[in-house]
Each structure stands twice: as C-alpha cells, then as structure tokens.
mmCIF file of C-alpha atoms and ligand atoms in Angstrom:
data_model
loop_
_atom_site.group_PDB
_atom_site.id
_atom_site.type_symbol
_atom_site.label_atom_id
_atom_site.label_comp_id
_atom_site.label_asym_id
_atom_site.label_seq_id
_atom_site.Cartn_x
_atom_site.Cartn_y
_atom_site.Cartn_z
ATOM 1 C CA MET A 1 -77.068 -7.210 137.114
ATOM 2 C CA SER A 2 -74.621 -4.995 139.217
ATOM 3 C CA SER A 3 -72.786 -2.102 137.560
ATOM 4 C CA GLU A 4 -69.226 -1.086 137.958
ATOM 5 C CA ALA A 5 -70.402 1.943 139.870
ATOM 6 C CA ASP A 6 -72.192 -0.346 142.305
ATOM 7 C CA ILE A 7 -69.061 -2.241 142.923
ATOM 8 C CA ARG A 8 -66.938 0.792 143.363
ATOM 9 C CA GLU A 9 -69.458 2.066 145.916
ATOM 10 C CA ALA A 10 -69.306 -1.172 147.861
ATOM 11 C CA VAL A 11 -65.514 -0.904 148.328
ATOM 12 C CA PRO A 12 -64.684 0.533 151.739
ATOM 13 C CA PRO A 13 -63.735 4.182 151.323
ATOM 14 C CA GLU A 14 -60.262 3.706 152.681
ATOM 15 C CA PHE A 15 -59.399 1.383 149.850
ATOM 16 C CA ARG A 16 -60.941 3.190 146.954
ATOM 17 C CA GLU A 17 -57.868 5.040 146.056
ATOM 18 C CA ARG A 18 -55.995 1.831 145.677
ATOM 19 C CA LEU A 19 -58.564 0.380 143.169
ATOM 20 C CA ARG A 20 -56.881 0.264 139.754
ATOM 21 C CA SER A 21 -59.564 -1.571 137.787
ATOM 22 C CA VAL A 22 -63.025 -3.297 138.197
ATOM 23 C CA ARG A 23 -64.332 -5.858 135.735
ATOM 24 C CA VAL A 24 -67.774 -7.412 136.074
ATOM 25 C CA ALA A 25 -68.732 -10.482 133.942
ATOM 26 C CA ASP A 26 -71.483 -12.969 134.630
ATOM 27 C CA GLY A 27 -71.600 -12.513 138.478
ATOM 28 C CA THR A 28 -67.823 -12.487 138.724
ATOM 29 C CA VAL A 29 -66.094 -9.331 139.794
ATOM 30 C CA THR A 30 -62.393 -8.913 139.381
ATOM 31 C CA LEU A 31 -60.654 -6.167 141.273
ATOM 32 C CA VAL A 32 -57.202 -4.954 140.683
ATOM 33 C CA VAL A 33 -55.863 -3.338 143.808
ATOM 34 C CA ASP A 34 -52.579 -1.481 144.434
ATOM 35 C CA ALA A 35 -51.030 -2.954 147.591
ATOM 36 C CA GLY A 36 -47.902 -0.920 147.352
ATOM 37 C CA GLY A 37 -46.396 0.154 150.714
ATOM 38 C CA LEU A 38 -48.394 -2.392 152.591
ATOM 39 C CA GLY A 39 -46.374 -5.261 154.197
ATOM 40 C CA ARG A 40 -47.110 -8.777 152.944
ATOM 41 C CA THR A 41 -48.778 -9.448 156.231
ATOM 42 C CA ALA A 42 -51.531 -6.919 155.275
ATOM 43 C CA HIS A 43 -52.336 -8.665 151.935
ATOM 44 C CA GLU A 44 -54.612 -11.531 153.011
ATOM 45 C CA PRO A 45 -56.802 -9.352 155.425
ATOM 46 C CA LEU A 46 -57.084 -6.720 152.638
ATOM 47 C CA ARG A 47 -58.190 -9.388 150.100
ATOM 48 C CA ARG A 48 -60.705 -10.835 152.605
ATOM 49 C CA GLU A 49 -62.255 -7.453 153.472
ATOM 50 C CA LEU A 50 -62.723 -6.562 149.820
ATOM 51 C CA GLN A 51 -64.290 -9.911 149.042
ATOM 52 C CA ALA A 52 -66.643 -9.686 151.960
ATOM 53 C CA ALA A 53 -67.623 -6.087 151.089
ATOM 54 C CA VAL A 54 -68.141 -6.523 147.320
ATOM 55 C CA GLY A 55 -69.696 -9.925 147.903
ATOM 56 C CA THR A 56 -72.721 -8.215 149.490
ATOM 57 C CA VAL A 57 -73.668 -6.446 146.109
ATOM 58 C CA GLN A 58 -76.679 -7.933 144.469
ATOM 59 C CA GLY A 59 -75.908 -10.295 141.618
ATOM 60 C CA VAL A 60 -72.247 -10.919 142.670
ATOM 61 C CA ASP A 61 -71.368 -14.608 143.009
ATOM 62 C CA THR A 62 -67.595 -14.500 143.041
ATOM 63 C CA VAL A 63 -65.076 -11.727 143.920
ATOM 64 C CA ARG A 64 -61.536 -12.074 142.655
ATOM 65 C CA VAL A 65 -58.876 -9.709 144.061
ATOM 66 C CA ALA A 66 -55.568 -9.252 142.315
ATOM 67 C CA LEU A 67 -53.115 -7.298 144.454
ATOM 68 C CA MET A 68 -50.224 -5.451 142.653
ATOM 69 C CA ALA A 69 -47.357 -5.156 145.174
ATOM 70 C CA GLU A 70 -45.222 -2.543 143.576
ATOM 71 C CA LYS A 71 -41.614 -2.844 144.579
ATOM 72 C CA PRO A 72 -40.533 0.017 146.698
ATOM 73 C CA GLN A 73 -37.303 1.650 145.752
ATOM 74 C CA ARG A 74 -34.901 0.290 148.329
ATOM 75 C CA GLN A 75 -31.244 1.056 148.807
ATOM 76 C CA VAL A 76 -28.832 -1.381 150.170
ATOM 77 C CA ILE A 77 -25.809 -0.132 152.160
ATOM 78 C CA VAL A 78 -23.235 -2.701 153.184
ATOM 79 C CA VAL A 79 -20.997 -2.382 156.251
ATOM 80 C CA GLY A 80 -17.676 -4.233 155.997
ATOM 81 C CA SER A 81 -14.270 -4.440 157.646
ATOM 82 C CA GLY A 82 -10.986 -5.977 156.606
ATOM 83 C CA LYS A 83 -10.687 -7.913 159.741
ATOM 84 C CA GLY A 84 -12.794 -9.158 162.639
ATOM 85 C CA GLY A 85 -13.405 -7.455 166.019
ATOM 86 C CA VAL A 86 -13.010 -3.833 164.929
ATOM 87 C CA GLY A 87 -16.685 -3.066 165.874
ATOM 88 C CA LYS A 88 -18.424 -3.485 162.474
ATOM 89 C CA SER A 89 -21.632 -5.140 164.050
ATOM 90 C CA THR A 90 -21.730 -2.510 166.791
ATOM 91 C CA LEU A 91 -21.420 0.280 164.186
ATOM 92 C CA THR A 92 -24.053 -1.251 161.920
ATOM 93 C CA ALA A 93 -26.564 -1.725 164.732
ATOM 94 C CA ASN A 94 -26.129 1.861 165.961
ATOM 95 C CA LEU A 95 -26.220 3.329 162.574
ATOM 96 C CA ALA A 96 -29.417 1.539 161.794
ATOM 97 C CA VAL A 97 -30.912 2.928 165.085
ATOM 98 C CA ALA A 98 -29.634 6.411 164.469
ATOM 99 C CA LEU A 99 -30.958 6.507 160.918
ATOM 100 C CA ALA A 100 -34.344 5.214 162.100
ATOM 101 C CA ARG A 101 -34.363 7.940 164.767
ATOM 102 C CA ALA A 102 -33.756 10.471 162.031
ATOM 103 C CA GLY A 103 -36.851 9.276 160.266
ATOM 104 C CA ARG A 104 -35.565 6.772 157.753
ATOM 105 C CA ARG A 105 -37.398 3.571 157.262
ATOM 106 C CA VAL A 106 -34.609 1.003 158.011
ATOM 107 C CA GLY A 107 -34.227 -2.699 157.834
ATOM 108 C CA LEU A 108 -31.198 -4.351 159.227
ATOM 109 C CA VAL A 109 -29.706 -7.560 157.729
ATOM 110 C CA ASP A 110 -27.203 -9.615 159.766
ATOM 111 C CA ALA A 111 -25.260 -11.248 156.987
ATOM 112 C CA ASP A 112 -22.403 -12.204 159.311
ATOM 113 C CA ILE A 113 -23.433 -15.679 158.652
ATOM 114 C CA TYR A 114 -20.610 -17.227 160.646
ATOM 115 C CA GLY A 115 -20.757 -14.977 163.718
ATOM 116 C CA PRO A 116 -24.245 -13.318 163.812
ATOM 117 C CA SER A 117 -24.604 -10.813 166.667
ATOM 118 C CA GLN A 118 -27.410 -8.501 165.829
ATOM 119 C CA SER A 119 -29.895 -10.374 167.929
ATOM 120 C CA VAL A 120 -27.818 -9.633 170.997
ATOM 121 C CA LEU A 121 -27.088 -6.081 169.995
ATOM 122 C CA MET A 122 -30.807 -5.406 169.473
ATOM 123 C CA GLY A 123 -31.763 -7.041 172.789
ATOM 124 C CA GLU A 124 -33.721 -9.743 170.921
ATOM 125 C CA GLU A 125 -31.614 -12.760 171.680
ATOM 126 C CA ASP A 126 -34.475 -15.225 171.874
ATOM 127 C CA SER A 127 -36.248 -13.924 168.765
ATOM 128 C CA ARG A 128 -37.038 -16.520 166.037
ATOM 129 C CA LEU A 129 -37.892 -15.685 162.430
ATOM 130 C CA GLU A 130 -41.203 -16.841 160.878
ATOM 131 C CA ALA A 131 -42.006 -17.204 157.238
ATOM 132 C CA ARG A 132 -45.132 -16.696 155.200
ATOM 133 C CA ASP A 133 -45.293 -18.253 151.759
ATOM 134 C CA LYS A 134 -41.527 -18.981 152.182
ATOM 135 C CA VAL A 135 -40.715 -15.339 152.725
ATOM 136 C CA LEU A 136 -39.150 -14.405 156.067
ATOM 137 C CA ILE A 137 -40.961 -11.825 158.180
ATOM 138 C CA PRO A 138 -38.309 -9.474 159.733
ATOM 139 C CA HIS A 139 -38.438 -9.131 163.483
ATOM 140 C CA GLU A 140 -39.640 -5.771 164.913
ATOM 141 C CA THR A 141 -37.333 -4.233 167.513
ATOM 142 C CA ARG A 142 -37.979 -1.610 170.199
ATOM 143 C CA TYR A 143 -35.802 0.832 168.265
ATOM 144 C CA GLY A 144 -38.033 1.677 165.233
ATOM 145 C CA LEU A 145 -36.500 -0.898 162.861
ATOM 146 C CA CYS A 146 -36.914 -4.505 161.759
ATOM 147 C CA PHE A 147 -34.004 -6.973 161.372
ATOM 148 C CA VAL A 148 -33.267 -10.422 160.195
ATOM 149 C CA SER A 149 -30.222 -12.504 161.284
ATOM 150 C CA MET A 150 -28.842 -15.914 160.614
ATOM 151 C CA GLY A 151 -28.728 -16.029 164.510
ATOM 152 C CA GLN A 152 -32.598 -16.254 164.385
ATOM 153 C CA LEU A 153 -32.627 -19.265 162.180
ATOM 154 C CA VAL A 154 -30.027 -21.515 163.678
ATOM 155 C CA GLU A 155 -29.818 -22.935 167.142
ATOM 156 C CA LYS A 156 -28.054 -20.805 169.730
ATOM 157 C CA GLY A 157 -24.374 -21.609 170.010
ATOM 158 C CA ARG A 158 -24.417 -23.845 166.945
ATOM 159 C CA ALA A 159 -21.462 -23.406 164.533
ATOM 160 C CA ILE A 160 -22.439 -22.801 160.904
ATOM 161 C CA ALA A 161 -20.201 -24.745 158.489
ATOM 162 C CA TRP A 162 -21.626 -23.981 155.003
ATOM 163 C CA ARG A 163 -20.220 -23.976 151.629
ATOM 164 C CA GLY A 164 -20.611 -21.136 149.153
ATOM 165 C CA PRO A 165 -23.969 -22.106 147.505
ATOM 166 C CA MET A 166 -25.665 -22.522 150.877
ATOM 167 C CA VAL A 167 -24.306 -19.249 152.124
ATOM 168 C CA GLY A 168 -25.604 -17.590 148.848
ATOM 169 C CA ASN A 169 -29.015 -19.181 149.450
ATOM 170 C CA ALA A 170 -29.224 -18.043 153.166
ATOM 171 C CA LEU A 171 -28.130 -14.608 152.111
ATOM 172 C CA GLY A 172 -30.892 -14.474 149.455
ATOM 173 C CA GLN A 173 -33.565 -15.399 152.105
ATOM 174 C CA LEU A 174 -32.402 -12.594 154.426
ATOM 175 C CA MET A 175 -32.207 -10.001 151.794
ATOM 176 C CA ASN A 176 -35.545 -10.989 150.229
ATOM 177 C CA ALA A 177 -37.439 -11.024 153.416
ATOM 178 C CA ASP A 178 -40.823 -9.091 153.641
ATOM 179 C CA TRP A 179 -39.278 -5.563 154.203
ATOM 180 C CA GLY A 180 -42.592 -3.815 153.823
ATOM 181 C CA ASP A 181 -41.933 -0.052 153.220
ATOM 182 C CA ALA A 182 -38.343 -0.018 154.339
ATOM 183 C CA GLU A 183 -36.347 2.381 152.085
ATOM 184 C CA LEU A 184 -32.889 1.466 153.301
ATOM 185 C CA LEU A 185 -31.305 -1.930 154.155
ATOM 186 C CA LEU A 186 -28.163 -1.804 156.184
ATOM 187 C CA VAL A 187 -26.103 -5.037 155.904
ATOM 188 C CA ASP A 188 -23.706 -6.316 158.511
ATOM 189 C CA LEU A 189 -21.112 -8.302 156.342
ATOM 190 C CA PRO A 190 -18.825 -10.801 157.759
ATOM 191 C CA PRO A 191 -15.165 -9.623 158.097
ATOM 192 C CA GLY A 192 -12.846 -9.972 155.183
ATOM 193 C CA THR A 193 -13.586 -10.603 151.600
ATOM 194 C CA GLY A 194 -15.205 -14.015 151.025
ATOM 195 C CA ASP A 195 -18.339 -15.704 149.648
ATOM 196 C CA VAL A 196 -20.910 -13.466 151.325
ATOM 197 C CA GLN A 197 -19.294 -10.236 150.134
ATOM 198 C CA LEU A 198 -19.078 -11.628 146.553
ATOM 199 C CA THR A 199 -22.642 -12.862 146.375
ATOM 200 C CA MET A 200 -23.811 -9.586 147.929
ATOM 201 C CA MET A 201 -22.129 -7.469 145.317
ATOM 202 C CA GLN A 202 -23.127 -9.530 142.369
ATOM 203 C CA LYS A 203 -26.799 -10.328 143.313
ATOM 204 C CA PHE A 204 -27.816 -7.252 145.343
ATOM 205 C CA ARG A 205 -25.770 -4.297 143.917
ATOM 206 C CA PRO A 206 -25.396 -2.232 147.027
ATOM 207 C CA ALA A 207 -25.844 1.484 146.593
ATOM 208 C CA GLY A 208 -22.768 2.014 148.857
ATOM 209 C CA ALA A 209 -20.368 0.555 151.278
ATOM 210 C CA VAL A 210 -19.200 1.731 154.681
ATOM 211 C CA VAL A 211 -15.875 0.282 155.870
ATOM 212 C CA VAL A 212 -15.021 0.217 159.639
ATOM 213 C CA SER A 213 -11.461 0.120 160.977
ATOM 214 C CA THR A 214 -9.645 0.795 164.144
ATOM 215 C CA PRO A 215 -6.935 3.337 163.918
ATOM 216 C CA GLN A 216 -3.765 1.070 164.029
ATOM 217 C CA ASP A 217 -1.751 0.333 160.900
ATOM 218 C CA LEU A 218 -2.515 -3.360 160.809
ATOM 219 C CA ALA A 219 -6.199 -2.869 160.795
ATOM 220 C CA LEU A 220 -5.976 -0.165 158.206
ATOM 221 C CA ILE A 221 -4.049 -2.464 155.750
ATOM 222 C CA ASP A 222 -6.960 -4.854 156.015
ATOM 223 C CA ALA A 223 -9.550 -2.068 155.591
ATOM 224 C CA THR A 224 -7.736 -0.965 152.453
ATOM 225 C CA ARG A 225 -8.164 -4.505 151.042
ATOM 226 C CA ALA A 226 -11.930 -4.235 151.752
ATOM 227 C CA LEU A 227 -12.083 -0.841 150.113
ATOM 228 C CA ASP A 228 -10.324 -2.284 147.053
ATOM 229 C CA LEU A 229 -12.808 -5.138 146.844
ATOM 230 C CA PHE A 230 -15.707 -2.717 146.684
ATOM 231 C CA SER A 231 -14.005 -0.459 144.212
ATOM 232 C CA GLN A 232 -13.171 -3.476 141.988
ATOM 233 C CA ALA A 233 -16.861 -4.370 141.920
ATOM 234 C CA ASP A 234 -17.845 -0.699 141.227
ATOM 235 C CA ILE A 235 -19.687 -0.312 144.578
ATOM 236 C CA PRO A 236 -19.347 3.383 145.563
ATOM 237 C CA VAL A 237 -17.627 3.800 148.942
ATOM 238 C CA ALA A 238 -19.795 6.001 151.295
ATOM 239 C CA GLY A 239 -16.865 6.300 153.604
ATOM 240 C CA LEU A 240 -14.533 5.028 156.217
ATOM 241 C CA VAL A 241 -15.396 5.034 159.930
ATOM 242 C CA GLU A 242 -12.715 4.936 162.636
ATOM 243 C CA ASN A 243 -13.872 2.874 165.680
ATOM 244 C CA MET A 244 -12.229 2.566 169.071
ATOM 245 C CA ALA A 245 -10.578 5.915 168.348
ATOM 246 C CA GLY A 246 -9.215 7.047 171.800
ATOM 247 C CA PHE A 247 -10.147 5.390 175.079
ATOM 248 C CA VAL A 248 -12.250 7.538 177.417
ATOM 249 C CA CYS A 249 -11.368 6.573 181.064
ATOM 250 C CA PRO A 250 -14.610 6.036 182.926
ATOM 251 C CA GLU A 251 -13.019 7.199 186.114
ATOM 252 C CA CYS A 252 -11.432 10.470 185.184
ATOM 253 C CA GLY A 253 -12.731 11.153 181.659
ATOM 254 C CA ALA A 254 -9.192 11.496 180.285
ATOM 255 C CA THR A 255 -8.565 10.228 176.681
ATOM 256 C CA SER A 256 -5.698 7.919 175.693
ATOM 257 C CA HIS A 257 -5.084 6.307 172.373
ATOM 258 C CA PRO A 258 -4.220 2.628 172.727
ATOM 259 C CA PHE A 259 -4.624 1.995 169.027
ATOM 260 C CA GLY A 260 -3.064 5.229 167.763
ATOM 261 C CA GLU A 261 -4.898 8.322 166.599
ATOM 262 C CA GLY A 262 -6.391 9.534 163.354
ATOM 263 C CA GLY A 263 -5.047 6.696 161.267
ATOM 264 C CA ALA A 264 -8.333 6.032 159.473
ATOM 265 C CA GLN A 265 -8.887 9.676 158.609
ATOM 266 C CA ASP A 266 -5.453 9.896 157.109
ATOM 267 C CA ALA A 267 -5.985 6.645 155.252
ATOM 268 C CA ALA A 268 -9.322 7.878 153.956
ATOM 269 C CA ARG A 269 -7.624 11.070 152.590
ATOM 270 C CA ASP A 270 -4.775 9.085 151.057
ATOM 271 C CA LEU A 271 -7.270 6.673 149.412
ATOM 272 C CA GLY A 272 -9.640 9.504 148.272
ATOM 273 C CA VAL A 273 -12.628 8.168 150.122
ATOM 274 C CA PRO A 274 -14.956 10.180 152.447
ATOM 275 C CA PHE A 275 -14.253 9.950 156.140
ATOM 276 C CA LEU A 276 -17.505 9.534 158.013
ATOM 277 C CA GLY A 277 -16.425 10.035 161.608
ATOM 278 C CA ARG A 278 -14.919 8.379 164.634
ATOM 279 C CA VAL A 279 -16.426 6.539 167.632
ATOM 280 C CA PRO A 280 -14.426 6.479 170.831
ATOM 281 C CA LEU A 281 -13.631 3.257 172.786
ATOM 282 C CA THR A 282 -15.787 3.531 175.840
ATOM 283 C CA MET A 283 -16.936 1.240 178.559
ATOM 284 C CA ALA A 284 -20.421 2.557 178.165
ATOM 285 C CA ILE A 285 -20.627 1.485 174.539
ATOM 286 C CA ARG A 286 -19.327 -1.988 175.247
ATOM 287 C CA GLU A 287 -21.754 -2.373 178.287
ATOM 288 C CA ALA A 288 -24.793 -1.033 176.392
ATOM 289 C CA SER A 289 -24.016 -3.247 173.349
ATOM 290 C CA ASP A 290 -23.808 -6.312 175.547
ATOM 291 C CA ALA A 291 -27.023 -5.449 177.217
ATOM 292 C CA GLY A 292 -28.906 -5.126 173.894
ATOM 293 C CA THR A 293 -29.519 -1.423 174.406
ATOM 294 C CA PRO A 294 -27.806 0.188 171.473
ATOM 295 C CA PRO A 295 -26.146 3.527 172.692
ATOM 296 C CA ALA A 296 -27.488 5.363 169.552
ATOM 297 C CA ALA A 297 -31.049 4.749 171.009
ATOM 298 C CA GLY A 298 -30.267 6.741 174.213
ATOM 299 C CA ASP A 299 -29.566 10.354 174.904
ATOM 300 C CA GLY A 300 -26.152 9.946 176.495
ATOM 301 C CA PRO A 301 -22.969 11.205 174.975
ATOM 302 C CA GLU A 302 -22.320 7.830 173.388
ATOM 303 C CA ALA A 303 -25.273 8.464 171.023
ATOM 304 C CA ALA A 304 -23.686 11.515 169.442
ATOM 305 C CA PRO A 305 -20.944 9.989 167.270
ATOM 306 C CA PHE A 306 -23.394 7.503 165.794
ATOM 307 C CA ALA A 307 -25.990 10.278 164.999
ATOM 308 C CA ALA A 308 -23.161 12.281 163.258
ATOM 309 C CA ILE A 309 -21.974 9.342 161.239
ATOM 310 C CA ALA A 310 -25.580 8.486 160.241
ATOM 311 C CA ALA A 311 -26.224 12.102 159.223
ATOM 312 C CA ARG A 312 -23.124 12.016 156.916
ATOM 313 C CA LEU A 313 -24.318 8.773 155.445
ATOM 314 C CA ASP A 314 -27.732 10.156 154.974
ATOM 315 C CA ASP A 315 -26.360 13.212 153.176
ATOM 316 C CA TRP A 316 -24.300 10.988 150.974
ATOM 317 C CA LEU A 317 -27.400 9.011 149.927
ATOM 318 C CA THR A 318 -29.565 12.119 149.474
ATOM 319 C CA ALA A 319 -26.881 13.649 147.359
ATOM 320 C CA GLY A 320 -27.353 10.613 145.123
ATOM 321 C CA ALA A 321 -23.757 9.441 145.436
ATOM 322 C CA GLY A 322 -24.878 5.824 145.643
ATOM 323 C CA THR A 323 -25.768 3.843 142.555
HETATM 324 N N1 ATP B 1 -16.475 1.933 170.278
HETATM 325 C C1 ATP B 1 -16.418 0.910 171.117
HETATM 326 N N2 ATP B 1 -16.273 1.008 172.494
HETATM 327 C C2 ATP B 1 -16.223 0.000 173.299
HETATM 328 N N3 ATP B 1 -16.394 -1.254 172.862
HETATM 329 C C3 ATP B 1 -16.676 -1.517 171.569
HETATM 330 C C4 ATP B 1 -16.634 -0.424 170.633
HETATM 331 N N4 ATP B 1 -16.956 -1.021 169.420
HETATM 332 C C5 ATP B 1 -17.038 -2.234 169.506
HETATM 333 N N5 ATP B 1 -16.846 -2.618 170.853
HETATM 334 C C6 ATP B 1 -16.902 -3.959 171.468
HETATM 335 O O1 ATP B 1 -15.877 -4.704 170.781
HETATM 336 C C7 ATP B 1 -16.319 -6.088 170.508
HETATM 337 C C8 ATP B 1 -16.341 -6.346 169.077
HETATM 338 O O2 ATP B 1 -17.301 -5.547 168.392
HETATM 339 P P1 ATP B 1 -18.116 -6.091 167.181
HETATM 340 O O3 ATP B 1 -18.763 -7.394 167.474
HETATM 341 O O4 ATP B 1 -19.064 -5.049 166.832
HETATM 342 O O5 ATP B 1 -16.976 -6.223 166.111
HETATM 343 P P2 ATP B 1 -16.988 -6.939 164.693
HETATM 344 O O6 ATP B 1 -16.045 -6.249 163.855
HETATM 345 O O7 ATP B 1 -18.446 -6.942 164.164
HETATM 346 O O8 ATP B 1 -16.637 -8.359 165.039
HETATM 347 P P3 ATP B 1 -16.855 -9.677 164.259
HETATM 348 O O9 ATP B 1 -15.599 -9.873 163.343
HETATM 349 O O10 ATP B 1 -16.858 -10.826 165.310
HETATM 350 O O11 ATP B 1 -18.093 -9.612 163.427
HETATM 351 C C9 ATP B 1 -17.666 -6.114 171.263
HETATM 352 O O12 ATP B 1 -17.609 -6.610 172.528
HETATM 353 C C10 ATP B 1 -18.197 -4.658 171.185
HETATM 354 O O13 ATP B 1 -19.063 -4.443 172.266
#
C-alpha cells in the first residue's frame, strides 16, 4: 500500500507547492491542487500530468485531481462617453496598451455591442473567439494584452439588433471570459446611458469610470450626463479625459483648436472630478488607429499623452480610490 509520502514524492517538483491535500484510500488517490493564477487552458494538461505521474506509484489504481481555481482580485474600469464619436474606443485601446506597457496585467472588453471596434484598433480584424466549457477564451494581441469583442462573435458588417436581456447575456459572456491572471479589465462602453451601462453597473460593480469628451460645450453637456449616471450608481469617477484637444497640423506642426480649448478640464474642476489629461487631434493618431497599430504601443510623440493618462489612472487605482 502506498503512503502519502510516496504520493507527494511522485508529484513533479514544480507542482508540489500547489498541492493542498493528499488522500489515499483503497488504491484511490485524491489530490487537491491550487490552480490559482493559471489560465483555464492550463487546467487539463496539469490534471493529466498529475494523473500520469501519481499513477506510476505502486498500488495506485485511480488518481482524482481537484483543481481549486482561486478567483484573482480583478478590478473593472469602464470607459464611457456621453455621445458617440468622441474617441472613447481609441482612448480605451491606447490606455489598455499603455497600462500593459507599464507592467499591468490588462484585459480589454469591447462592450460597445452595437458598434464594436476594438478588433480593428488592435489589428486583429479577422480574429474569432473560441470557447472552452462555454467560457470564452480572450484573444491575445501583439501588444501585451488580451481582448474580447462582440465584433469577434458576429459576422463582419452585420448589424446587431438585440433587446435588453440579450445584451445583458452577451455582456456577461464577455466579462466572464477566461481572463487568467489579468488584474485589470478595461471596458469600452457604448456611447450614452443605455442597457449595457446599467447591466454593467448592477452586475459587475466597476471600481471606477473614465469619461471621454471633446472640448466643445455640446459634448461636455453629454459627458456631464454620463458622469451623473456613474455617480448615481455610486461608481467612483477616476476622471475626465479631453480628446481631440487641439489639432496639430502635420505640415507645419502648429496647433489650432477646432473644438475649443480646455473645456473638459474646466468641466472636471466645476464637477469636482479628477482631470486625467488631454489627447491632441492628430493625423498620426487617426492613421495608426485605422491601421491597427495603437499609437500608445509606439515610441512616437503620440504615445506620450496616453502614457500620462494611464499613469494617472494607475495612481488613482493604487491609491485605492476605486471601490
Ligand atoms: N485624438 C485623436 N486624433 C485623431 N483622430 C482621432 C482621435 N481620437 C479619435 N480619433 C478618430 O475619431 C474616430 C472616432 O473615434 P472612436 O471610434 O474612438 O470614437 P468613439 O467615441 O468610440 O465612437 P463610437 O461612438 O462609434 O463608439 C476614429 O476614426 C478615430 O481614429
């Protein structure tokens, strides 16, 4: 009859620290193993390796492996805007890249269910999502982060006309994908204040919200509405970002202000929310975004504003300002 010590000895050394308990009874061995920090994809190979190794011990007929997947502490940050077209998806993609570059383990969720664009922004237009045991496996990008998007589930160019419960269901699938050891999920919300936002706030309790606006008054009125929605739901506001703040002429480098100047910073001050920074309107940002090479991943001047905003968001999270 094999002893517990024989069984422990047979477990490959790299897994011994994960062993939580060993039970031996009538030729059946039960191992309880901590699978925390391993992605779901690693579970089956780990189980098979342990079964094979322990199965070689004399007197062992059956090896049962119970994997405990502790849930990593993961914070959710939503990025919203009062209206469409202000650059919310561009900002979310580049913030995710900048945070990953700064060493954060980041996942990106494209919850802009009616107009998903993260596949294009990440240069993964043809990527499709796979599922294991009905859990989606996020798609690995070249930029040090994984993402999921509605755009990966529906046919390209197909309009999505869903009612509330279907939207909630789709959102749940994206949020509950196999995020492995990601510590931060950045969520690109649809513009406005509809079903997705409400489901998000009720079901997934974000640690914080970032609101994007262009500097002109009309956009700021809408941004104020988005801020109001978050504060009503007790979601802390990490800050306001001013996008398309000043146009940098690609010919002469001079800056003009087609949408006005400093409006979001003033609005943030008036509303008592942090101002996270501004991103200029440049041809390079638009071209890089369309080409699927997020400017934040490069070393050009376009990366700097995103890195600065990401650092402020990181400080806000580190200071424990999120819930
Ligand atoms: N700072 C910027 N400089 C230049 N172009 C930008 C900038 N920010 C965004 N854009 C461009 O503006 C367009 C709209 O941006 P984006 O899709 O990110 O906006 P959105 O608010 O997410 O829109 P939607 O409401 O469709 O989700 C895109 O073509 C994008 O490349």
